[in-house]
Every structure is written in C-alpha cells, then in structure tokens.
Amino acid sequence: MSVARGGFASCPPGGEDAGPWNPGLGPELPRHLLPLSTIFRPENVFTSVEHAHEAREFTGLELQELVVFRPQRLVLHELLIRITADLSVPAGSLYEELGINFREMADRIDQGWIAPRMDQIVDEYERMREALEAFVDEELGATIFRAAPAQPAPGGVWAGVARLFGRGAAARADDEGGPEHEERVRRDWARKACAEDDPLRRAAYRALSRAVSAMHIKHGRMWADREVLTALALGMAANDYCSEAIGRLIEPWIEDAATQLGYVRLPAQARPIVLNTKGASASGKSTLRPMQERLVERIGERWVDFALISPDIWRKYLLDYASLGEAYMYAGALTGIELEIIDHKLDRYMACKAEGGEMSHLLIDRFRFDSFALDSDQAGSNLLTRFGHLIYIFFMITPPHETVERAWLRGLQFGRFKSVEDLLAHNIEAYSGMPEIFFTWALRTNKSVHFEFLDNSVPKGETPLTVAFGWNGDMNVLDVKGLVDVERYRKINVHANCPQAVYPPPEQMAVEHNTLFLLQCIRRIPNVNFVHRDSGRTYARFEAAKLAWVDASLLERAFAQPEVRAALTAVAPEIVTRPRDDPEAARAHSAALQAARFHTLGRWGD
C-alpha cells in the first residue's frame, strides 16, 4: 500500500475481477450511453442528445431543464406520484416487495384506465402547449423583443442556437434596453410567477425568468433571438404546467381504478405523523422499515395509513433493465435525472395536499439533504417532514467503506449499481448535511420531534445500535464515538480503491480533531445527558451548554473507553476538575433510563 494525494492510502490495482471496489462503472455516464438515458429516449422526449447538449453549452441551463417530455411520459410521472402519495402500497417483509407491489399497481391502473384514453390526453396536451406558446410569444413581444419582430431561424430553432455561438443572430433582444432592461423584465417575471394564480401564466413567467437568468450568467446579457428564447421557455413551461394539468386530468381515472381494484386510499390526517430516515446510499435505510412498522403499531397507528415515499422503487418502472444489455450496470445512472425530476414534482403535489388538508401519515426514505426551498429562507422549508405534527427522524451512521460493499451486493441482487466515487461522495454529502437537518428539527418548538442516531455497522440482519436519541430539546447520548464519526466520515477520500484508502491518516481521524458535531450538540441542545448504553445510567449532564452534573463513579467507568475520555475532555475540560457533589441533581438524574419507555428502534439497555 502506498500514500496517495492528501495523505490517503492507496491500494495497488486489484486486477480485472469485478467486485465492490472495482464494479466496472465510473461516476460519469459514458457519452455513448447518453441516448439510453430515460431523459433522451425518443419515446420519452422531443429533445435529442445533440440538441440538449448544444443548448446547454449556449444557455448554461441544465439538461433536465432543456429536455421536453412527451405527454405520454408526463402521464407516467403523474401516475407514479399519485400512487405514491394517495394509495397504500403493501411493503411486504422483503426489501424488494415494495417495488414489485408498486409496479404491479401502476401497470394495472395504466393498462385499464389510462392507456385507453391516451389520445384524449395527447389532444389536451397539444391544446395547452399552443396556449402556452401564444402567451410566451406575446409576453416576449411586449417586453424584451418589443422592437424586434420574430424571424424564423434557418434550419430550425436549434440551428439558430448554433448560429448564436458566433454572435450572428438576427432579431436579438432590444439593444436599446440592454442587460439592465432585461434584468428589470426578468425580475418582474419572477415576481409575477410568485403572485400569479393562473397555472399557465405562472409556469410561463417562471420559465421566462429562468431562461433569461441563465443567459445573463453565461453571457452577461440575453444573447438569443426571439424564436430560441420562446422555444426554451415553452419547453420548461410545458414540462411544468402540462404535467400538473395532466395529473389533474387523470386523477378521477386513478380513483375509479383504485375503487374497482380494491386498492386502499390513504386517509387524510388531522395530525399527520412523519417518519423520516436520513443516511448515505446503501447505509441501510430500508432495513429500518420493519422496525418502523412495529413502532407505528406501538403508538397506536396503522401501518397501512402511511404513504411510503421511496423514489428508488420508481426506477424499474422508468426503464426496462433487461433491455440494456452490456450497459445494465448503468441502469441507476440512466434513470437518475428523471427520478430527480419526478421527486420534485412529488414535493409539489404533497404541498398541495397539505394545503387542502388532505395530508396522510408519511414514511420517507430518500437521499436528499436540501433543507431550504429556493423561495424560502426557513430551514426545513424544502422537506416533506414539515407537514408532520408528530415527527420521528432517524439518522443512519454506517462506515463509508461498508456502504461500498453493501451497494455491490445490492447491485448483484437487484441490478442497481453505483460507482465507488459516487457512493463515497454521497457519504460526504450525507454526513455534511446531517447536523443541519438534525438541529432544524430537534430545536423546533411548534412540533413534537423524536430523533434517533443509529450505528448500522452491525452484521446483516442484526438490529442497529442506538447512538443517541431524544425529544426536541432533550438529548441522550449512548455512544460518544458515534457522534464523533459523523464528523470523521465527512473527511473521506472519494477516490479510494480499497477500504484502507477511504479514511485519512490516523492523526486526522483522532477524536480530538473530530468533536465539532458533539460540541454543537452540547451548545445548541438545551439538555444533553451522557448515558451508559447497557445500564441506562446517566454519568454527565449539560444544561444550556454548561456542565450541570456528573456521577464520579459512572464517569470513571465511561472514561475506561479512551475515545469517550478524549471526546468529553476536548469539548468540556472542566468535566475532570469540577466538584462532584450535588445530591439534589443526583436524585433528579440518577434513575436509569429504560429502553422500553422510549420510542427508539436500535439496541440499548439491558
């Protein structure tokens, strides 16, 4: 083993045999496979790979903003969303059963109630698209292009884009107004998008604002002709407005199908419960599901009343893995962008349900750590968790090298592989995002929030170990090392080619260099108890960021673990010097915590 960049270890190449550290795919989708991506397949979209990349180079917009979905594909998006949000999908006892049951429901509803009406849907799409185009063109003619009549670009719209690279476009934006005028118009569109009640106009304003903003970032002004800008805005607006309208169109058909097929509709809840699991890819989030089901029963609720939000189960409905041939290992990457698009549409649909008082209980299992919505400065505004009255949030702490090995086994069994670099990058994102998500909810005073950190470095099939848990402003820490690991696992090497190469040198992994999250917990959570895992006895307590009480003998037992001693003396040096005698505090806090009295999933206590 040698030392690579950044002081990380590096293993010699492992040969040709495929395995977890040599899965046979990289973090980037090879260019020759792009046409296989679900956002570029001609049966799904109107946009070719070449046109999308050409437009991205010119506009700075992302590929997912530039592809224009066909109405048949928008129908599929809205069907997946409504089954997820509105119907009870049997989870089964095995990992794969939820996806199998979901796809069977989608097939039956589609074949019996939606596919026979596809001509009607396409006709409605064309009508909506024409109305959008007329409004976008009228709006451009009244603002940015008020002095420049539309002129068709020879060779089609995207040939016009290519011509624009040479700055040779005719009928460009009003030169007299310049970038300042364009920016004023763009801000006005953004304001109207927020205030507009009409969904067509709202989508058009949002798309126009986004297109001009991207061009300004890329070029400093609107360097595009009217036809090109119309096409850009129309595509984005159609993906938005037409999808939402198609969803409303098919809703009664889905309801009729559910009734006739005997599917259970999720009941609206006056006080919704949300169970949210956060963790890196392949950290074991889905393995908590049976334990969460038992928790739901414990608190007197019904598991069938929970919407199971697990977007990964959509992948095999978006793409026939068996059709990929030698490209089968890239199935996950080939569905990734479209999955993200549908996931954000699901958020919008759930927000509408909440606004109408129709929110059900939720179980959320997805890899997303985006806490802030684009139009909000409130933490948590972009998370479905915000709809819960009672919230249970679970954080999975799994060693990053183990996620690589688990992902490989999952790929062999279910056909969904990830590159090593992607998996390790997801770990960094997860452990960087956990503290913000945790404090966002643990410090809420307007909701009941139960949190639990779980150590999933246990053999397959065993129950994870509870690291820490609590309600709102009270936290019980059972495993100091687990909270230190949250900090450690942000520092890993995404280019590792073996387990030993994942982690920094020992001095960088030392406890005293990784106590930031632990310190933040003490400083920000009003009451923090440090508790022996086996006995449930508290050995130290912090209140309002100050050491309030210690039990000398129990503390000495805890300090027998070098990492506990190093961590606590690093964040609170006074713990070894302050007076110990406080009989009143001892009476208040010395009683052992009983695992059966708490809503934890992991193992702790006798």
XYZ file of C-alpha atoms in Angstrom:
606
model
C 0.000 0.000 0.000
C 1.264 3.462 -0.895
C 0.339 7.017 0.088
C -1.720 8.974 -2.437
C -2.717 12.641 -2.627
C -3.951 14.259 0.561
C -2.150 11.711 2.721
C -4.701 8.981 1.961
C -3.547 5.409 1.497
C -3.748 3.852 -1.947
C -4.011 0.153 -2.761
C -2.481 -1.410 -5.883
C -4.909 -2.189 -8.712
C -6.986 -5.239 -7.932
C -6.860 -6.846 -11.349
C -9.674 -7.489 -13.775
C -12.085 -9.260 -11.421
C -15.194 -7.202 -10.693
C -16.025 -6.513 -7.065
C -17.179 -3.768 -4.708
C -14.012 -1.716 -5.270
C -13.904 -2.439 -8.986
C -17.588 -2.505 -10.011
C -16.946 -1.811 -13.673
C -18.505 1.635 -13.888
C -17.342 5.176 -13.192
C -19.059 8.264 -11.770
C -19.785 9.728 -15.213
C -22.184 8.183 -17.679
C -20.157 7.427 -20.847
C -21.132 9.721 -23.707
C -22.051 6.811 -25.984
C -24.635 5.647 -23.424
C -26.428 9.000 -23.162
C -29.078 8.038 -25.742
C -30.096 5.214 -23.393
C -30.862 7.680 -20.597
C -34.572 7.978 -19.920
C -34.409 11.745 -20.489
C -33.064 11.278 -24.033
C -35.022 8.309 -25.347
C -37.143 9.450 -28.309
C -40.198 7.627 -26.986
C -39.979 9.782 -23.821
C -38.913 13.242 -25.024
C -38.974 15.544 -28.039
C -35.329 16.586 -27.475
C -32.294 14.758 -28.846
C -28.997 14.337 -27.000
C -27.227 16.588 -29.513
C -29.768 19.402 -29.255
C -29.823 19.268 -25.462
C -26.026 19.485 -25.181
C -25.847 22.240 -27.780
C -28.449 24.246 -25.893
C -26.708 23.651 -22.565
C -23.424 24.968 -23.941
C -25.120 28.108 -25.140
C -27.615 28.829 -22.361
C -25.997 27.405 -19.227
C -29.256 25.630 -18.387
C -29.113 22.079 -17.023
C -30.023 19.126 -19.225
C -33.093 18.356 -17.126
C -34.356 21.873 -17.852
C -33.793 21.548 -21.593
C -35.357 18.198 -22.436
C -39.059 18.431 -23.278
C -41.097 15.433 -22.193
C -43.763 13.929 -24.394
C -47.288 13.865 -22.937
C -47.122 10.078 -22.598
C -44.132 10.456 -20.274
C -45.749 13.232 -18.258
C -48.673 10.867 -17.676
C -46.272 8.304 -16.250
C -44.756 10.912 -13.902
C -48.149 11.889 -12.547
C -49.252 8.269 -12.170
C -46.175 7.401 -10.088
C -46.717 10.481 -7.934
C -50.361 9.707 -7.206
C -49.828 6.055 -6.379
C -47.030 7.083 -4.011
C -48.970 9.880 -2.333
C -52.565 8.640 -2.405
C -52.621 4.846 -2.233
C -51.473 2.329 0.360
C -48.772 0.156 -1.225
C -48.058 -3.121 0.618
C -44.416 -3.060 1.746
C -44.097 -6.783 2.392
C -41.403 -8.323 4.546
C -38.589 -8.341 1.957
C -36.603 -5.390 0.593
C -37.816 -5.873 -2.984
C -41.528 -6.406 -2.269
C -42.441 -2.720 -2.020
C -41.136 -2.044 -5.525
C -42.741 -5.156 -7.001
C -46.135 -4.327 -5.477
C -45.885 -0.691 -6.545
C -45.084 -1.524 -10.161
C -47.904 -4.058 -10.339
C -50.368 -1.403 -9.157
C -49.024 1.099 -11.692
C -49.314 -1.429 -14.536
C -52.905 -2.341 -13.748
C -54.060 1.264 -13.431
C -52.245 2.308 -16.589
C -53.415 -0.553 -18.770
C -57.025 -0.492 -17.627
C -57.759 3.201 -17.131
C -55.110 5.484 -18.639
C -53.654 3.909 -21.791
C -57.127 3.590 -23.410
C -57.530 7.379 -23.018
C -54.081 8.378 -24.284
C -55.406 10.066 -27.442
C -57.540 12.342 -25.278
C -54.516 13.184 -23.125
C -52.334 13.984 -26.141
C -55.034 16.243 -27.626
C -55.293 18.118 -24.331
C -51.510 18.446 -24.187
C -51.394 19.978 -27.676
C -54.105 22.467 -26.754
C -52.262 23.516 -23.591
C -48.931 23.786 -25.395
C -50.435 26.039 -28.074
C -51.904 28.280 -25.388
C -48.533 28.433 -23.632
C -46.710 29.276 -26.846
C -49.118 32.094 -27.647
C -48.715 33.601 -24.186
C -44.900 33.303 -24.139
C -44.579 34.856 -27.583
C -46.931 37.691 -26.654
C -45.027 38.357 -23.429
C -41.670 38.482 -25.217
C -43.065 40.797 -27.869
C -44.291 43.175 -25.186
C -41.033 43.249 -23.219
C -37.551 42.181 -24.303
C -38.332 41.961 -28.027
C -40.763 44.855 -28.276
C -38.700 46.438 -31.096
C -37.692 43.193 -32.798
C -40.252 41.144 -34.760
C -39.835 37.391 -34.667
C -37.797 35.959 -37.533
C -37.576 32.207 -38.107
C -34.098 30.801 -37.707
C -32.907 28.990 -40.851
C -32.599 25.266 -40.252
C -34.843 25.276 -37.174
C -34.622 26.636 -33.664
C -31.524 24.736 -32.537
C -29.665 25.595 -35.722
C -30.342 29.126 -34.546
C -28.694 28.262 -31.265
C -25.606 27.047 -33.105
C -25.557 30.264 -35.102
C -25.731 32.234 -31.874
C -22.380 30.825 -30.769
C -20.901 33.052 -33.463
C -22.879 36.006 -32.126
C -24.530 36.326 -35.544
C -28.184 36.170 -34.557
C -30.701 38.455 -36.126
C -33.602 39.830 -34.114
C -31.790 39.719 -30.796
C -33.121 41.315 -27.657
C -33.856 45.020 -27.721
C -30.410 46.608 -27.952
C -31.722 49.936 -26.657
C -32.751 48.354 -23.387
C -29.583 46.348 -22.829
C -28.845 43.996 -19.925
C -30.289 46.390 -17.336
C -33.651 46.441 -19.093
C -33.584 42.659 -19.484
C -32.846 42.209 -15.796
C -35.748 44.501 -14.840
C -38.054 42.447 -17.047
C -36.706 39.198 -15.583
C -37.298 40.380 -12.010
C -40.830 41.381 -12.961
C -41.441 37.896 -14.379
C -40.068 36.303 -11.199
C -42.369 38.478 -9.080
C -45.371 37.619 -11.241
C -44.535 33.909 -11.048
C -44.819 34.083 -7.258
C -48.034 36.126 -7.273
C -49.866 34.585 -10.249
C -52.853 32.325 -9.552
C -53.314 31.118 -13.124
C -51.119 28.000 -13.529
C -50.385 28.625 -17.229
C -49.146 32.153 -16.649
C -47.265 31.134 -13.509
C -45.361 28.414 -15.379
C -44.615 30.758 -18.288
C -43.315 33.556 -16.072
C -41.158 31.115 -14.116
C -39.680 29.639 -17.308
C -39.010 33.040 -18.894
C -37.284 34.274 -15.744
C -35.146 31.143 -15.542
C -34.097 31.291 -19.203
C -33.060 34.946 -19.057
C -31.274 34.443 -15.729
C -29.228 31.564 -17.163
C -28.260 33.585 -20.239
C -27.204 36.551 -18.133
C -25.000 34.313 -16.013
C -23.489 32.729 -19.118
C -23.128 35.772 -21.398
C -23.855 38.899 -19.378
C -26.978 39.603 -21.441
C -29.787 37.965 -23.430
C -27.816 36.833 -26.485
C -30.613 34.904 -28.170
C -33.242 35.542 -30.807
C -36.931 35.535 -30.077
C -37.575 32.098 -31.529
C -34.829 30.480 -29.461
C -35.991 32.107 -26.234
C -39.589 31.156 -26.996
C -38.545 27.532 -27.513
C -36.515 27.470 -24.286
C -39.280 28.958 -22.161
C -42.005 26.924 -23.852
C -40.209 23.636 -23.170
C -39.668 24.371 -19.486
C -43.184 25.722 -19.028
C -44.761 22.740 -20.797
C -42.877 20.283 -18.577
C -44.255 22.148 -15.576
C -47.766 23.307 -16.480
C -48.794 20.449 -18.772
C -47.593 17.824 -16.306
C -49.602 19.351 -13.483
C -52.704 19.668 -15.689
C -52.387 16.084 -16.933
C -52.175 14.979 -13.313
C -55.489 16.665 -12.568
C -56.982 15.090 -15.696
C -56.084 11.515 -14.744
C -56.946 11.822 -11.029
C -60.566 10.665 -11.337
C -59.477 7.727 -13.501
C -56.957 6.653 -10.846
C -59.634 6.986 -8.160
C -62.017 4.841 -10.208
C -59.271 2.262 -10.774
C -58.444 2.150 -7.070
C -62.091 1.559 -6.204
C -62.570 -1.211 -8.741
C -59.238 -2.907 -7.973
C -59.739 -2.736 -4.216
C -56.734 -0.512 -3.511
C -56.793 1.375 -0.211
C -56.768 5.168 -0.352
C -54.626 6.832 2.303
C -56.847 8.730 4.752
C -56.252 12.403 5.478
C -54.928 13.029 8.981
C -55.688 15.994 11.201
C -52.325 15.473 12.928
C -50.026 13.752 10.412
C -47.141 11.620 11.639
C -43.910 11.667 9.628
C -41.163 9.046 9.893
C -38.072 10.235 8.030
C -34.889 8.208 7.574
C -31.699 10.027 6.557
C -28.435 8.424 5.570
C -25.973 7.786 2.786
C -26.723 5.490 -0.141
C -26.586 1.826 0.949
C -26.379 2.819 4.626
C -29.307 0.540 5.464
C -32.229 2.983 5.483
C -34.716 0.484 4.091
C -33.725 -2.145 6.672
C -35.386 0.004 9.334
C -38.801 -0.410 7.718
C -39.919 -3.497 9.724
C -38.801 -1.787 12.946
C -40.654 1.378 11.958
C -43.773 -0.678 11.319
C -43.569 -2.051 14.862
C -43.086 1.489 16.213
C -46.195 2.664 14.365
C -48.205 -0.149 15.941
C -46.742 0.717 19.347
C -48.012 4.269 19.178
C -51.485 3.097 18.191
C -51.454 3.854 14.462
C -51.931 1.682 11.367
C -49.033 0.989 9.002
C -51.405 0.875 6.009
C -52.240 4.550 6.630
C -48.686 5.674 5.793
C -47.595 6.843 2.346
C -44.246 5.156 1.656
C -42.031 7.770 -0.022
C -39.159 5.776 -1.537
C -38.429 7.107 -5.055
C -35.886 4.388 -5.845
C -38.768 1.977 -6.410
C -39.751 4.023 -9.497
C -36.543 3.183 -11.368
C -37.636 -0.148 -12.817
C -40.876 1.434 -13.993
C -38.946 4.151 -15.798
C -36.583 1.752 -17.559
C -36.549 -1.911 -18.527
C -33.215 -3.004 -17.060
C -33.237 -6.178 -19.143
C -33.159 -4.118 -22.355
C -29.773 -2.558 -21.566
C -27.542 -5.471 -22.485
C -23.916 -4.753 -21.537
C -24.920 -1.320 -20.212
C -27.018 -2.882 -17.420
C -24.665 -1.652 -14.689
C -25.539 1.935 -15.600
C -29.279 1.444 -15.049
C -29.194 3.650 -11.959
C -27.404 6.479 -13.747
C -29.677 6.172 -16.788
C -32.740 6.873 -14.628
C -31.158 9.310 -12.169
C -32.097 12.667 -13.689
C -35.685 11.707 -14.446
C -36.064 10.269 -10.949
C -34.973 13.610 -9.503
C -37.474 15.460 -11.714
C -40.375 13.281 -10.568
C -39.245 13.531 -6.942
C -39.513 17.320 -7.057
C -42.936 17.058 -8.689
C -43.945 14.800 -5.808
C -42.924 17.538 -3.372
C -45.199 19.987 -5.178
C -48.100 17.560 -5.150
C -47.653 16.844 -1.433
C -47.608 20.576 -0.699
C -50.957 20.907 -2.495
C -52.354 18.017 -0.454
C -51.223 19.653 2.772
C -52.728 22.986 1.752
C -56.047 21.245 1.117
C -55.987 19.421 4.458
C -55.518 16.031 2.764
C -52.102 15.020 4.112
C -51.694 11.414 5.221
C -49.086 9.936 7.520
C -45.703 9.628 5.767
C -42.707 7.316 5.836
C -39.858 8.990 3.945
C -36.823 7.056 2.737
C -34.835 9.059 0.219
C -31.392 10.546 -0.202
C -31.983 14.280 -0.042
C -30.368 16.815 2.247
C -31.668 20.017 0.603
C -33.208 21.734 3.595
C -34.033 25.132 2.102
C -36.567 25.763 -0.659
C -35.429 28.219 -3.334
C -38.124 30.728 -2.369
C -37.676 30.471 1.399
C -35.053 31.294 3.987
C -36.571 28.970 6.578
C -34.670 25.792 7.375
C -36.723 22.718 6.616
C -38.897 24.532 4.082
C -37.918 22.103 1.321
C -38.555 18.887 3.231
C -41.741 16.823 3.381
C -41.060 16.465 7.106
C -42.511 19.956 7.566
C -46.015 18.538 7.086
C -45.789 16.371 10.197
C -47.397 17.225 13.516
C -45.504 14.389 15.216
C -42.103 13.674 13.652
C -39.731 10.745 14.051
C -36.399 11.278 12.321
C -33.704 8.608 12.095
C -30.055 9.152 11.139
C -28.058 6.176 9.875
C -24.356 6.133 10.782
C -22.694 3.451 8.666
C -18.932 3.334 7.939
C -18.469 4.585 4.353
C -16.399 1.598 3.250
C -19.256 -0.676 4.303
C -21.711 1.230 2.111
C -19.483 0.456 -0.885
C -19.548 -3.250 -0.105
C -23.290 -3.297 0.631
C -24.046 -1.430 -2.585
C -22.169 -4.060 -4.584
C -24.182 -6.891 -3.028
C -27.397 -4.946 -3.638
C -26.406 -4.474 -7.272
C -25.781 -8.181 -7.739
C -29.201 -8.954 -6.304
C -31.353 -6.168 -7.755
C -29.388 -4.805 -10.716
C -28.778 -1.270 -9.430
C -25.070 -0.439 -9.198
C -23.235 2.744 -8.232
C -19.647 3.763 -8.785
C -17.337 3.798 -5.773
C -16.738 7.515 -6.240
C -20.474 8.265 -6.245
C -21.068 6.204 -3.124
C -18.271 7.877 -1.182
C -19.352 11.315 -2.380
C -22.864 10.542 -1.136
C -21.371 9.727 2.264
C -19.695 13.123 2.414
C -22.948 14.818 1.428
C -24.919 12.829 3.987
C -22.612 13.439 6.944
C -22.213 17.098 5.996
C -25.996 17.507 5.824
C -26.965 15.563 8.941
C -26.150 18.260 11.519
C -28.246 20.901 9.758
C -31.207 18.546 9.363
C -30.865 17.430 12.980
C -30.784 20.897 14.504
C -33.524 22.113 12.160
C -35.959 19.661 13.718
C -34.597 18.976 17.212
C -34.845 22.670 18.070
C -38.416 23.094 16.818
C -40.850 24.245 19.470
C -44.027 24.036 17.371
C -43.813 20.295 16.618
C -43.177 17.136 18.618
C -39.914 15.723 17.274
C -38.295 12.443 18.283
C -34.813 11.811 16.895
C -32.518 8.818 16.909
C -28.995 8.240 15.584
C -28.283 4.602 14.753
C -24.974 2.777 14.311
C -25.538 0.328 11.463
C -22.039 -1.174 11.447
C -23.628 -4.427 12.589
C -23.776 -7.743 10.697
C -26.591 -8.080 8.182
C -29.865 -8.970 9.852
C -28.935 -7.575 13.266
C -30.660 -4.576 14.841
C -28.598 -1.360 14.675
C -27.253 0.149 17.895
C -28.752 3.368 19.235
C -26.118 6.122 19.339
C -28.285 8.960 20.677
C -31.978 9.812 20.957
C -34.371 12.311 22.452
C -37.379 14.588 22.134
C -36.956 18.148 20.886
C -34.596 19.926 23.285
C -33.556 16.859 25.294
C -30.814 14.523 24.056
C -29.444 11.277 25.485
C -26.036 10.207 24.162
C -25.269 6.498 24.499
C -22.272 6.285 22.172
C -19.943 9.294 22.047
C -17.886 7.700 19.290
C -20.949 7.565 17.019
C -21.333 11.354 17.121
C -17.597 11.751 16.544
C -17.953 9.527 13.476
C -20.446 11.977 11.947
C -17.551 14.411 11.766
C -14.961 11.833 10.715
C -16.968 10.489 7.810
C -17.052 13.880 6.090
C -13.294 13.670 5.547
C -13.094 10.543 3.443
C -11.349 10.013 0.116
C -13.823 9.693 -2.775
C -11.067 8.251 -4.994
C -10.390 5.267 -2.709
C -9.859 1.882 -4.355
C -9.952 -0.252 -1.199
C -11.324 0.057 2.363
C -7.975 1.175 3.801
C -7.793 4.072 1.344
C -11.166 5.535 2.363
C -10.063 7.225 5.577
C -7.484 9.949 6.301
C -4.318 9.219 8.295
C -4.869 8.351 11.987
C -3.909 11.821 13.214
C -6.744 13.353 11.169
C -9.194 10.748 12.481
C -8.180 11.304 16.121
C -11.118 12.052 18.397
C -9.858 15.473 19.481
C -9.899 16.631 15.840
C -13.469 15.484 15.222
C -15.614 16.808 18.040
C -17.349 19.703 16.264
C -20.731 17.992 15.960
C -20.570 16.760 19.554
C -19.725 20.277 20.714
C -22.591 21.726 18.659
C -24.990 19.290 20.325
C -23.891 20.425 23.783
C -24.064 24.097 22.855
C -27.348 24.039 20.927
C -29.498 21.340 22.559
C -30.820 22.688 25.896
C -30.363 19.444 27.864
C -27.820 16.747 26.975
C -27.332 13.590 29.034
C -24.430 11.179 28.590
C -25.684 7.698 29.370
C -24.163 4.217 29.665
C -25.594 2.101 26.842
C -26.019 -1.100 28.871
C -27.342 0.214 32.172
C -29.157 3.351 31.022
C -27.485 5.276 33.877
C -26.569 8.929 33.301
C -22.977 9.879 34.112
C -22.915 13.519 32.974
C -25.483 16.193 32.157
C -25.200 19.520 30.364
C -27.820 22.250 30.646
C -27.764 25.387 28.499
C -24.272 24.474 27.229
C -22.827 24.183 30.758
C -21.821 21.083 32.672
C -24.569 20.709 35.283
C -23.812 17.410 36.981
C -21.595 14.320 36.912
C -21.639 10.987 38.682
C -17.983 10.378 39.551
C -18.028 6.587 39.617
C -20.104 6.235 36.444
C -17.946 8.826 34.694
C -14.858 6.814 35.551
C -16.478 3.747 34.006
C -17.241 5.701 30.835
C -13.680 7.035 30.723
C -12.417 3.455 30.534
C -13.143 3.878 26.828
C -10.319 6.098 25.536
C -12.476 7.693 22.831
C -15.101 8.776 25.376
C -12.424 10.334 27.594
C -10.769 12.109 24.661
C -14.054 13.456 23.293
C -15.537 14.740 26.541
C -12.331 16.301 27.806
C -11.943 18.013 24.418
C -15.410 19.612 24.489
C -15.645 20.106 28.274
C -12.245 20.108 30.024
C -13.951 21.007 33.296
C -15.548 17.564 33.441
C -12.424 16.184 35.143
C -11.852 19.082 37.545
C -15.187 20.440 38.750
C -16.667 19.424 42.171
C -18.811 16.300 42.001
C -21.155 16.592 44.987
C -24.698 17.629 44.057
C -27.156 15.386 45.906
C -30.226 17.161 44.525
C -29.082 16.734 40.919
C -28.159 13.145 41.646
C -31.692 12.422 42.867
C -33.150 14.061 39.747
C -30.950 12.405 37.134
C -29.506 9.188 38.516
C -32.509 6.979 37.720
C -31.732 4.552 34.918
C -33.391 5.102 31.550
C -35.488 2.142 30.433
C -35.396 1.358 26.701
C -38.973 0.049 26.757
C -40.239 3.511 27.768
C -38.788 5.243 24.711
C -39.637 5.224 21.009
C -36.238 4.025 19.847
C -35.579 1.424 17.160
C -31.987 0.493 17.987
C -30.490 -1.754 20.664
C -29.537 -0.356 24.055
C -30.251 -1.051 27.735
C -30.222 -4.411 29.467
